[in-house]
Amino acid sequence: MEGKVIGPGPYRATKLWNETIKLFRGGMPLRRHWAHFRYYDCSFTGSEAVDYLHELLRRNYNFGPEVTRYQTLQLLRKFLKAHVIEDIKGRHGTEDFEDNGHLYRFPTLSPLKSFPSRPLLRDSCDLPRLIRWDDYEELPQQENIAPLKSAVMTSDLWNKRHSVAIGDVHECKLIRRKEITPKQVDHIWKSMTVAHLQRVLGLKSLDGVLNPSHVNGKHIVHNVFSINKAGIVILENKAEDMPYWVVSAMKCLANWPNGNETKQPVYPGFERDVLKTVGDYFQRLKEPLLTFHLYEVFVNILSLLQEQEVATEALQVSSLLLPPPNRRRLQLLLRLMARVCQNPHLPPLNDTITTRTLMVQMFSHCVLGSVDEMDLDELLATKLVTFMMEHHNTIFQVPTKLRCQVEEHLSHLKRVQIKYAGSDTDFSASPAFCKQISRVESEEQKVIGTQTPLQELLEGLIADKELPAKDKRKRLKQFQRSYPEVYHNRFPTEESKAAVIPEKTARLKPHLMFFNLKKPFQPFQRSWSFRA
């Protein structure tokens, strides 16, 4: 393919614009032309420019064979307005490029665009952070935070705060973290989804590509869980859904010739009128379905289309960021486009172009577009929408790896901890930090901090009156095997152990309980002999 593939990164559309201009200026054949009773060197006609650029775009992987001659003509008109080219009299901007014998030339000044400055994030707090064990019930606020009392995390408190697994600890010794709120679940999905997207795109940073403040965790959770059997998003507010007449028109085309639910009379050209009804609805939307905020994200995915699996995963993650109404519309639209293109019973919907080309041209700018109408929007949208239409069955699936990671993290936050007596410091309510201490203090705390909670746990097992004697002996043996030093300090002798641990009750074995009833019972006798 001619031209290099522009990799992912911020302002990829600007890079593509400059790369296209370089290829066009570097390869466009220039020759002498006769016009207005004179010769013009290093010039080309409008038709020659359309022919060359059209073939260039079709062979360039960043755009592909779906580019039409009309789209090429539109791009050359943008080139003329941006002074990439000019007519032989030096005019540009106000003139309209024509696909005929009119003469044009390249200006001497560089027509390349400069890259806009990146909107830097205010600080690292703007990036989503995962919820941890230490976090409080409510998410931390970035402003107007009241000063909190610092908590010194010594070895003693650190050991009291962590779990000690000694068999099945009694329920009264177990505590759970506060229930995870829906707000925290949304935040976790947002943090891990954004991080996963950055890895899939292969970027060191999402700066200039995605502002995390534009990502809504509720949208992600809704898109993951609120779906029907076909994987289509279900909207809670039906007012946000498409009008009934639009859905009916889409069903009519998708299931042609058996989709006419309204039983309206079918006349020649009926299917074209139905398509126009659907097209008018999507073309009147105030914002593309992929939204303005996510424009750079999806433009960056274009560089990954040569690797189908990577591109599919990137689209799976990115589409989770869409508002649920947009995701639902996009799912239904792409499914309609695919079915119409594959339906052999559907009459031609246009007299000059194929149904596939028509569907892509009609709906591509309804799917992807920038708020400032970038010069290559139409070509980029054509490339992306073509890929999404061909893989519409997989790009709306939730990535298995991402889902497992989020569920594992949520499961970790819900796990049980063991609480020891005297561990009153609540690290969930205030941030913790380490305080530097001397080596002697460290060694003392290492011994005290490790043994104290274990001693308290052992005393708790001993004093538990509700625990059956058999289970108590079993757990004490487990404790003895795991922590023999602590156990020996508590029970230095067998007498000290017998004083608090109940002994086993002697039981006769079943085979010794049968006697010979035919003979009278005689006491057992044994003779004893003593040596002098």
Coordinates of C-alpha atoms in Angstrom, one line a residue:
M1 CA 0.0 0.0 0.0
E2 CA 1.3 3.5 -0.8
G3 CA 2.1 5.7 2.1
K4 CA 2.9 4.8 5.6
V5 CA 0.3 3.8 8.2
I6 CA -0.1 6.7 10.7
G7 CA 0.2 5.2 14.2
P8 CA -2.0 6.0 17.2
G9 CA -1.4 9.3 19.1
P10 CA -3.0 12.6 19.8
Y11 CA -4.2 14.7 16.8
R12 CA -3.9 11.8 14.4
A13 CA -6.3 13.5 12.0
T14 CA -3.8 16.4 11.6
K15 CA -1.0 13.9 11.0
L16 CA -3.0 12.2 8.3
W17 CA -3.8 15.5 6.7
N18 CA -0.1 16.4 6.4
E19 CA 0.8 13.0 5.2
T20 CA -1.8 13.0 2.5
I21 CA -0.6 16.4 1.3
K22 CA 3.0 15.2 1.2
L23 CA 2.0 12.2 -0.9
F24 CA -0.1 14.3 -3.2
R25 CA 2.5 17.0 -3.8
G26 CA 5.3 14.5 -4.1
G27 CA 3.6 12.2 -6.7
M28 CA 1.2 14.3 -8.7
P29 CA 2.4 14.4 -12.3
L30 CA 3.1 18.0 -13.5
R31 CA 3.5 19.1 -17.1
R32 CA 3.1 22.1 -19.4
H33 CA -0.5 23.0 -20.3
W34 CA -1.8 25.5 -22.9
A35 CA -4.6 27.9 -21.7
H36 CA -5.6 31.5 -22.4
F37 CA -3.2 31.7 -25.4
R38 CA -0.1 30.8 -23.3
Y39 CA 1.7 27.9 -21.7
Y40 CA 1.7 27.1 -18.0
D41 CA 4.6 24.9 -16.7
C42 CA 4.3 22.6 -13.7
S43 CA 0.5 22.5 -13.8
F44 CA -2.3 20.0 -13.8
T45 CA -6.0 19.9 -14.7
G46 CA -8.8 19.3 -12.3
S47 CA -9.6 15.9 -13.8
E48 CA -6.0 14.8 -13.7
A49 CA -5.9 15.7 -10.0
V50 CA -9.1 13.8 -9.2
D51 CA -7.8 10.8 -11.1
Y52 CA -4.5 10.7 -9.3
L53 CA -5.7 11.5 -5.8
H54 CA -8.5 9.0 -6.0
E55 CA -6.2 6.2 -6.9
L56 CA -3.7 7.4 -4.2
L57 CA -6.4 7.3 -1.5
R58 CA -7.8 3.9 -2.6
R59 CA -4.3 2.3 -2.4
N60 CA -3.5 4.0 0.9
Y61 CA -4.3 1.8 3.9
N62 CA -5.4 4.8 6.0
F63 CA -8.4 5.3 3.7
G64 CA -8.9 2.2 1.6
P65 CA -10.8 1.1 -1.5
E66 CA -14.1 2.4 -0.2
V67 CA -13.2 6.0 -1.1
T68 CA -15.3 7.3 -4.0
R69 CA -14.5 9.8 -6.7
Y70 CA -17.0 12.2 -5.3
Q71 CA -15.2 12.1 -1.9
T72 CA -11.9 12.7 -3.6
L73 CA -13.5 15.8 -5.4
Q74 CA -14.7 17.1 -2.0
L75 CA -11.1 16.7 -0.6
L76 CA -9.6 18.6 -3.5
R77 CA -12.1 21.4 -2.8
K78 CA -10.8 21.5 0.8
F79 CA -7.3 21.6 -0.6
L80 CA -8.1 24.6 -2.7
K81 CA -9.7 26.5 0.3
A82 CA -6.7 25.6 2.5
H83 CA -4.3 26.8 -0.2
V84 CA -2.8 23.4 -0.7
I85 CA -3.4 24.1 -4.4
E86 CA -4.3 27.2 -6.3
D87 CA -5.5 27.9 -9.8
I88 CA -2.9 29.1 -12.4
K89 CA -3.8 32.8 -11.6
G90 CA -3.0 32.3 -7.9
R91 CA -6.5 32.3 -6.7
H92 CA -7.7 30.1 -3.8
G93 CA -10.3 30.0 -1.0
T94 CA -13.2 31.6 -2.8
E95 CA -12.9 29.5 -6.0
D96 CA -14.6 26.1 -6.2
F97 CA -12.5 23.2 -7.5
E98 CA -13.9 21.7 -10.7
D99 CA -13.5 18.2 -12.1
N100 CA -12.7 19.4 -15.7
G101 CA -9.9 20.9 -17.7
H102 CA -9.4 23.9 -15.4
L103 CA -5.7 24.4 -14.6
Y104 CA -4.2 24.3 -11.1
R105 CA -0.7 24.3 -9.5
F106 CA 1.0 23.9 -6.2
P107 CA 1.9 27.1 -4.2
T108 CA 5.5 27.7 -3.1
L109 CA 4.6 28.1 0.6
S110 CA 4.2 25.0 2.8
P111 CA 0.5 24.1 3.2
L112 CA 1.1 21.7 6.1
K113 CA -0.9 22.3 9.3
S114 CA 0.8 22.9 12.6
F115 CA -0.2 20.7 15.6
P116 CA -2.3 22.4 18.2
S117 CA -1.0 22.6 21.8
R118 CA -2.1 19.7 23.9
P119 CA -4.7 20.5 26.7
L120 CA -2.7 19.3 29.7
L121 CA -4.5 17.8 32.6
R122 CA -4.4 20.0 35.7
D123 CA -2.8 17.3 37.9
S124 CA -2.6 13.6 38.4
C125 CA -5.8 13.7 40.5
D126 CA -7.8 14.1 37.2
L127 CA -6.8 10.6 36.2
P128 CA -9.2 7.9 37.6
R129 CA -7.8 5.9 40.5
L130 CA -8.8 2.5 41.6
I131 CA -10.7 2.0 44.9
R132 CA -8.5 0.2 47.5
W133 CA -9.0 -1.3 50.9
D134 CA -7.9 1.9 52.5
D135 CA -10.5 4.0 50.8
Y136 CA -13.4 5.4 52.7
E137 CA -17.1 4.7 51.8
E138 CA -17.4 7.9 49.7
L139 CA -14.9 8.8 47.0
P140 CA -12.4 11.5 48.0
Q141 CA -13.2 15.0 47.0
Q142 CA -10.5 17.1 45.3
E143 CA -11.5 20.4 46.8
N144 CA -12.3 21.7 50.3
I145 CA -10.9 18.7 52.1
A146 CA -10.9 19.1 55.9
P147 CA -7.5 18.3 57.5
L148 CA -7.4 14.8 58.9
K149 CA -5.4 13.5 61.8
S150 CA -2.5 11.5 60.5
A151 CA -2.1 7.9 61.5
V152 CA 1.3 6.5 62.1
M153 CA 1.4 2.9 60.8
T154 CA 3.8 1.0 63.1
S155 CA 4.6 -2.6 62.9
D156 CA 2.2 -3.4 65.7
L157 CA -0.8 -1.7 63.9
W158 CA 0.2 -3.2 60.6
N159 CA 0.1 -6.7 61.9
K160 CA -3.2 -6.1 63.7
R161 CA -4.7 -4.9 60.5
H162 CA -3.9 -7.9 58.4
S163 CA -5.4 -11.4 58.4
V164 CA -4.0 -14.5 60.1
A165 CA -5.5 -17.7 58.6
I166 CA -5.7 -20.4 61.3
G167 CA -8.2 -22.8 60.0
D168 CA -11.8 -21.7 60.4
V169 CA -11.8 -18.7 62.7
H170 CA -15.0 -18.0 64.6
E171 CA -17.5 -15.6 63.0
C172 CA -17.2 -13.1 65.8
K173 CA -13.6 -12.6 64.8
L174 CA -14.4 -11.7 61.2
I175 CA -15.3 -8.4 59.8
R176 CA -16.0 -7.1 56.3
R177 CA -15.2 -3.9 54.7
K178 CA -18.1 -1.5 54.4
E179 CA -20.4 -2.4 51.5
I180 CA -19.2 -1.2 48.2
T181 CA -21.5 1.5 46.9
P182 CA -22.8 1.7 43.3
K183 CA -20.8 4.9 43.0
Q184 CA -17.6 3.0 43.8
V185 CA -18.5 0.2 41.4
D186 CA -19.0 2.8 38.6
H187 CA -15.6 4.4 39.5
I188 CA -13.8 1.0 39.4
W189 CA -15.3 0.2 36.0
K190 CA -14.3 3.6 34.7
S191 CA -10.7 3.4 36.0
M192 CA -10.0 -0.1 34.8
T193 CA -11.7 0.5 31.4
V194 CA -9.7 3.7 30.7
A195 CA -6.5 1.9 31.7
H196 CA -7.3 -1.1 29.5
L197 CA -8.1 1.2 26.6
Q198 CA -4.7 2.9 26.9
R199 CA -2.9 -0.5 26.8
V200 CA -4.9 -1.7 23.8
L201 CA -4.1 1.5 21.9
G202 CA -0.4 1.1 22.8
L203 CA -0.1 4.7 24.1
K204 CA 2.1 5.9 27.0
S205 CA -0.6 8.4 27.8
L206 CA -4.1 9.3 26.8
D207 CA -3.2 13.0 26.9
G208 CA -4.7 14.7 23.8
V209 CA -6.7 11.5 23.0
L210 CA -9.2 11.2 25.9
N211 CA -10.0 13.4 28.9
P212 CA -11.0 11.0 31.7
S213 CA -13.5 13.6 33.0
H214 CA -15.6 12.9 29.9
V215 CA -16.0 9.3 30.8
N216 CA -19.1 8.3 32.8
G217 CA -18.8 5.1 34.9
K218 CA -22.5 4.7 35.0
H219 CA -22.6 4.5 31.2
I220 CA -20.0 1.7 31.2
V221 CA -21.9 -0.4 33.8
H222 CA -25.2 0.1 32.0
N223 CA -23.6 -1.0 28.7
V224 CA -22.1 -4.1 30.3
F225 CA -25.1 -5.4 32.2
S226 CA -28.3 -3.8 30.8
I227 CA -28.6 -5.8 27.5
N228 CA -31.0 -8.2 26.0
K229 CA -30.3 -11.7 24.6
A230 CA -29.0 -10.3 21.4
G231 CA -26.5 -8.0 23.2
I232 CA -28.5 -4.8 22.4
V233 CA -28.6 -2.2 25.1
I234 CA -31.9 -1.8 27.0
L235 CA -32.8 1.8 27.9
E236 CA -34.5 2.5 31.2
N237 CA -36.0 5.7 29.9
K238 CA -37.9 4.8 26.8
A239 CA -38.1 8.5 25.9
E240 CA -34.4 8.3 25.0
D241 CA -35.0 5.5 22.4
M242 CA -35.6 6.0 18.7
P243 CA -39.2 6.8 17.6
Y244 CA -41.4 3.9 16.8
W245 CA -41.7 4.8 13.1
V246 CA -37.9 4.8 12.7
V247 CA -37.6 1.4 14.3
S248 CA -40.4 0.1 12.1
A249 CA -38.6 1.4 9.0
M250 CA -35.4 -0.2 10.0
K251 CA -37.1 -3.5 10.6
C252 CA -38.8 -3.3 7.2
L253 CA -35.4 -2.9 5.4
A254 CA -33.5 -5.4 7.6
N255 CA -36.1 -8.2 7.0
W256 CA -37.1 -7.3 3.4
P257 CA -39.4 -8.5 1.9
N258 CA -41.0 -9.9 5.1
G259 CA -40.5 -6.8 7.3
N260 CA -43.5 -4.7 6.4
E261 CA -45.2 -4.9 9.8
T262 CA -47.5 -2.0 9.1
K263 CA -48.9 -3.8 6.0
Q264 CA -48.5 -0.6 3.9
P265 CA -48.9 -1.1 0.2
V266 CA -45.6 -1.7 -1.5
Y267 CA -45.1 0.3 -4.7
P268 CA -42.1 0.7 -7.0
G269 CA -39.4 2.6 -5.1
F270 CA -41.0 1.9 -1.7
E271 CA -37.7 0.5 -0.3
R272 CA -35.9 3.7 -1.3
D273 CA -38.4 5.9 0.5
V274 CA -38.0 3.7 3.6
L275 CA -34.2 4.1 3.5
K276 CA -34.6 7.8 3.1
T277 CA -36.8 7.9 6.2
V278 CA -34.1 6.2 8.2
G279 CA -31.4 8.3 6.7
D280 CA -33.2 11.6 7.5
Y281 CA -33.5 10.6 11.1
F282 CA -29.8 9.8 11.7
Q283 CA -28.6 12.8 9.6
R284 CA -30.6 15.2 11.8
L285 CA -28.9 14.1 15.0
K286 CA -27.1 16.9 16.8
E287 CA -24.0 14.9 17.4
P288 CA -22.4 11.8 15.8
L289 CA -23.2 8.5 17.5
L290 CA -19.5 8.1 18.6
T291 CA -19.7 11.6 20.2
F292 CA -17.4 14.6 19.8
H293 CA -15.5 13.7 23.0
L294 CA -14.5 10.3 21.7
Y295 CA -13.5 11.4 18.2
E296 CA -9.7 11.2 18.8
V297 CA -10.1 7.7 20.4
F298 CA -11.9 6.2 17.4
V299 CA -9.6 8.0 14.9
N300 CA -6.6 6.4 16.7
I301 CA -8.2 3.0 16.3
L302 CA -7.9 3.4 12.5
S303 CA -4.2 2.7 12.7
L304 CA -5.0 -0.7 14.3
L305 CA -7.4 -2.0 11.6
Q306 CA -4.7 -4.0 9.9
E307 CA -4.6 -6.1 13.1
Q308 CA -8.2 -7.3 13.2
E309 CA -8.1 -8.8 16.8
V310 CA -6.4 -5.7 18.3
A311 CA -8.8 -3.3 16.4
T312 CA -11.8 -5.3 17.5
E313 CA -10.8 -5.2 21.2
A314 CA -10.1 -1.5 20.9
L315 CA -13.6 -0.9 19.5
Q316 CA -15.1 -3.2 22.2
V317 CA -13.5 -1.1 25.0
S318 CA -14.2 2.3 23.3
S319 CA -17.8 1.5 22.6
L320 CA -18.4 0.9 26.4
L321 CA -17.7 4.6 26.9
L322 CA -20.7 5.7 24.8
P323 CA -23.9 6.9 26.4
P324 CA -26.4 4.0 26.3
P325 CA -28.8 5.7 23.9
N326 CA -25.9 6.2 21.4
R327 CA -24.6 2.7 21.8
R328 CA -28.1 1.3 21.2
R329 CA -28.6 3.4 18.0
L330 CA -25.2 2.5 16.7
Q331 CA -25.8 -1.2 17.3
L332 CA -29.1 -1.2 15.5
L333 CA -27.8 1.0 12.6
L334 CA -24.7 -1.2 11.9
R335 CA -26.9 -4.3 12.0
L336 CA -29.3 -2.7 9.6
M337 CA -26.4 -1.7 7.2
A338 CA -24.9 -5.2 7.3
R339 CA -28.3 -6.9 6.6
V340 CA -29.2 -4.6 3.8
C341 CA -25.8 -5.2 2.1
Q342 CA -26.2 -8.9 2.4
N343 CA -29.9 -9.2 1.3
P344 CA -30.1 -10.6 -2.2
H345 CA -33.9 -10.0 -2.3
L346 CA -33.6 -6.3 -1.8
P347 CA -33.9 -4.2 -5.1
P348 CA -31.1 -1.8 -5.9
L349 CA -31.3 1.3 -3.7
N350 CA -29.4 3.5 -6.1
D351 CA -29.0 3.7 -9.9
T352 CA -25.3 4.6 -10.0
I353 CA -23.6 3.1 -6.9
T354 CA -23.7 -0.2 -5.2
T355 CA -25.8 -0.7 -2.1
R356 CA -22.7 -1.2 0.1
T357 CA -21.2 2.1 -1.1
L358 CA -24.6 3.9 -0.6
M359 CA -25.0 2.7 3.0
V360 CA -21.5 3.7 4.0
Q361 CA -21.8 7.2 2.3
M362 CA -25.2 7.8 3.8
F363 CA -24.4 7.0 7.4
S364 CA -20.6 7.3 7.9
H365 CA -20.8 11.0 8.9
C366 CA -23.6 10.2 11.3
V367 CA -21.3 7.8 13.1
L368 CA -18.0 9.7 13.3
G369 CA -17.2 13.4 13.1
S370 CA -15.4 16.1 15.0
V371 CA -16.9 19.3 16.5
D372 CA -14.7 21.4 14.2
E373 CA -15.4 19.4 11.1
M374 CA -11.8 18.2 10.3
D375 CA -10.9 18.1 6.6
L376 CA -10.5 14.3 6.5
D377 CA -13.6 13.5 8.6
E378 CA -15.6 12.0 5.7
L379 CA -12.7 9.7 4.6
L380 CA -11.9 8.6 8.1
A381 CA -15.5 7.9 8.9
T382 CA -15.8 5.8 5.7
K383 CA -12.9 3.7 6.7
L384 CA -14.0 3.2 10.3
V385 CA -17.7 2.6 9.5
T386 CA -16.8 0.0 6.9
F387 CA -14.8 -2.0 9.4
M388 CA -17.5 -1.7 12.1
M389 CA -20.2 -2.8 9.7
E390 CA -18.2 -5.9 8.8
H391 CA -17.6 -6.8 12.4
H392 CA -20.8 -5.5 14.1
N393 CA -21.4 -8.9 15.8
T394 CA -18.1 -8.8 17.8
I395 CA -17.3 -5.1 18.5
F396 CA -20.1 -4.7 21.0
Q397 CA -19.1 -7.7 23.1
V398 CA -17.5 -6.9 26.5
P399 CA -13.8 -7.8 26.5
T400 CA -13.5 -11.0 28.6
K401 CA -10.1 -9.9 30.0
L402 CA -11.4 -6.6 31.2
R403 CA -14.5 -8.1 32.8
C404 CA -12.5 -10.7 34.7
Q405 CA -10.1 -8.0 36.0
V406 CA -12.9 -5.8 37.3
E407 CA -14.8 -8.7 38.9
E408 CA -11.6 -9.9 40.5
H409 CA -10.9 -6.5 41.9
L410 CA -14.4 -6.1 43.3
S411 CA -14.1 -9.6 44.8
H412 CA -10.9 -8.6 46.5
L413 CA -12.6 -5.6 48.1
K414 CA -15.4 -7.8 49.5
R415 CA -13.1 -10.3 51.1
V416 CA -13.2 -11.0 54.9
Q417 CA -10.6 -9.6 57.3
I418 CA -9.8 -10.6 60.9
K419 CA -10.1 -8.0 63.6
Y420 CA -8.1 -8.2 66.8
A421 CA -8.8 -6.6 70.1
G422 CA -7.1 -3.3 70.5
S423 CA -6.9 -2.5 66.8
D424 CA -8.9 0.7 67.1
T425 CA -7.1 2.7 64.4
D426 CA -9.4 3.1 61.4
F427 CA -7.3 3.4 58.3
S428 CA -10.3 3.5 56.1
A429 CA -11.2 7.0 57.4
S430 CA -7.8 8.7 57.0
P431 CA -4.8 8.4 54.8
A432 CA -1.9 6.4 56.4
F433 CA 1.8 7.0 56.1
C434 CA 5.0 5.5 57.5
K435 CA 7.1 7.2 60.1
Q436 CA 10.8 6.6 60.2
I437 CA 12.0 5.0 63.4
S438 CA 15.4 3.7 64.8
R439 CA 16.7 0.2 64.1
V440 CA 16.3 -0.7 67.8
E441 CA 12.7 0.4 67.9
S442 CA 12.1 -1.6 64.7
E443 CA 13.5 -4.8 66.2
E444 CA 11.4 -4.3 69.3
Q445 CA 8.2 -3.7 67.3
K446 CA 9.0 -6.6 65.0
V447 CA 8.7 -9.0 68.0
I448 CA 5.9 -7.3 69.9
G449 CA 3.9 -6.4 66.8
T450 CA 4.0 -10.0 65.5
Q451 CA 3.3 -11.9 68.8
T452 CA 0.7 -9.6 70.4
P453 CA -2.1 -10.2 67.9
L454 CA -1.3 -13.9 67.8
Q455 CA -1.5 -14.1 71.6
E456 CA -4.8 -12.3 71.5
L457 CA -6.1 -14.7 68.9
L458 CA -5.0 -17.7 71.0
E459 CA -6.7 -16.3 74.1
G460 CA -9.8 -15.8 72.1
L461 CA -9.9 -19.4 71.0
I462 CA -9.4 -20.6 74.6
A463 CA -12.1 -18.3 76.1
D464 CA -14.7 -19.2 73.4
K465 CA -17.4 -21.1 75.3
E466 CA -19.6 -21.5 72.3
L467 CA -17.0 -23.5 70.4
P468 CA -17.4 -27.3 70.7
A469 CA -14.5 -29.0 72.5
K470 CA -13.6 -31.1 69.5
D471 CA -13.4 -28.0 67.2
K472 CA -11.4 -26.1 69.9
R473 CA -8.8 -28.9 70.2
K474 CA -8.5 -29.0 66.4
R475 CA -7.9 -25.3 66.0
L476 CA -5.5 -25.2 68.9
K477 CA -3.4 -27.9 67.2
Q478 CA -3.5 -26.0 64.0
F479 CA -2.3 -22.9 65.9
Q480 CA 0.5 -25.0 67.6
R481 CA 1.8 -26.2 64.2
S482 CA 1.7 -22.7 62.7
Y483 CA 3.1 -20.7 65.7
P484 CA 4.9 -23.1 68.1
E485 CA 6.7 -20.4 69.9
V486 CA 3.6 -18.4 70.8
Y487 CA 1.8 -21.7 71.8
H488 CA 4.7 -22.8 74.0
N489 CA 4.8 -19.5 75.8
R490 CA 1.2 -19.9 76.7
F491 CA 1.4 -23.6 77.6
P492 CA 5.0 -24.2 79.0
T493 CA 3.9 -27.4 80.7
E494 CA 1.3 -30.1 80.2
E495 CA -0.4 -29.0 83.5
S496 CA -1.0 -25.5 82.2
K497 CA -2.5 -27.0 79.1
A498 CA -4.7 -29.4 80.9
A499 CA -6.1 -26.6 83.1
V500 CA -7.7 -24.8 80.1
I501 CA -8.1 -27.4 77.4
P502 CA -10.8 -30.1 77.9
E503 CA -9.5 -33.6 77.7
K504 CA -11.0 -36.2 75.4
T505 CA -13.8 -38.4 76.9
A506 CA -12.9 -42.1 76.9
R507 CA -15.2 -44.1 74.7
L508 CA -15.5 -47.9 74.3
K509 CA -15.0 -49.2 70.8
P510 CA -18.0 -51.0 69.4
H511 CA -16.4 -54.5 69.2
L512 CA -15.7 -54.4 73.0
M513 CA -19.3 -53.9 74.0
F514 CA -20.4 -57.4 73.1
F515 CA -20.2 -60.1 75.8
N516 CA -20.8 -63.9 75.9
L517 CA -24.2 -64.1 77.4
K518 CA -24.0 -67.9 77.8
K519 CA -21.4 -67.7 80.5
P520 CA -21.8 -65.7 83.8
F521 CA -19.8 -62.5 83.9
Q522 CA -16.6 -62.8 85.9
P523 CA -14.5 -59.9 86.9
F524 CA -11.2 -59.6 85.1
Q525 CA -8.4 -60.8 87.2
R526 CA -4.6 -60.5 86.7
S527 CA -1.8 -61.8 88.9
W528 CA 1.0 -59.4 89.8
S529 CA 4.6 -60.4 90.6
F530 CA 7.1 -58.2 92.1
R531 CA 10.9 -58.5 92.0
A532 CA 13.0 -58.0 95.0

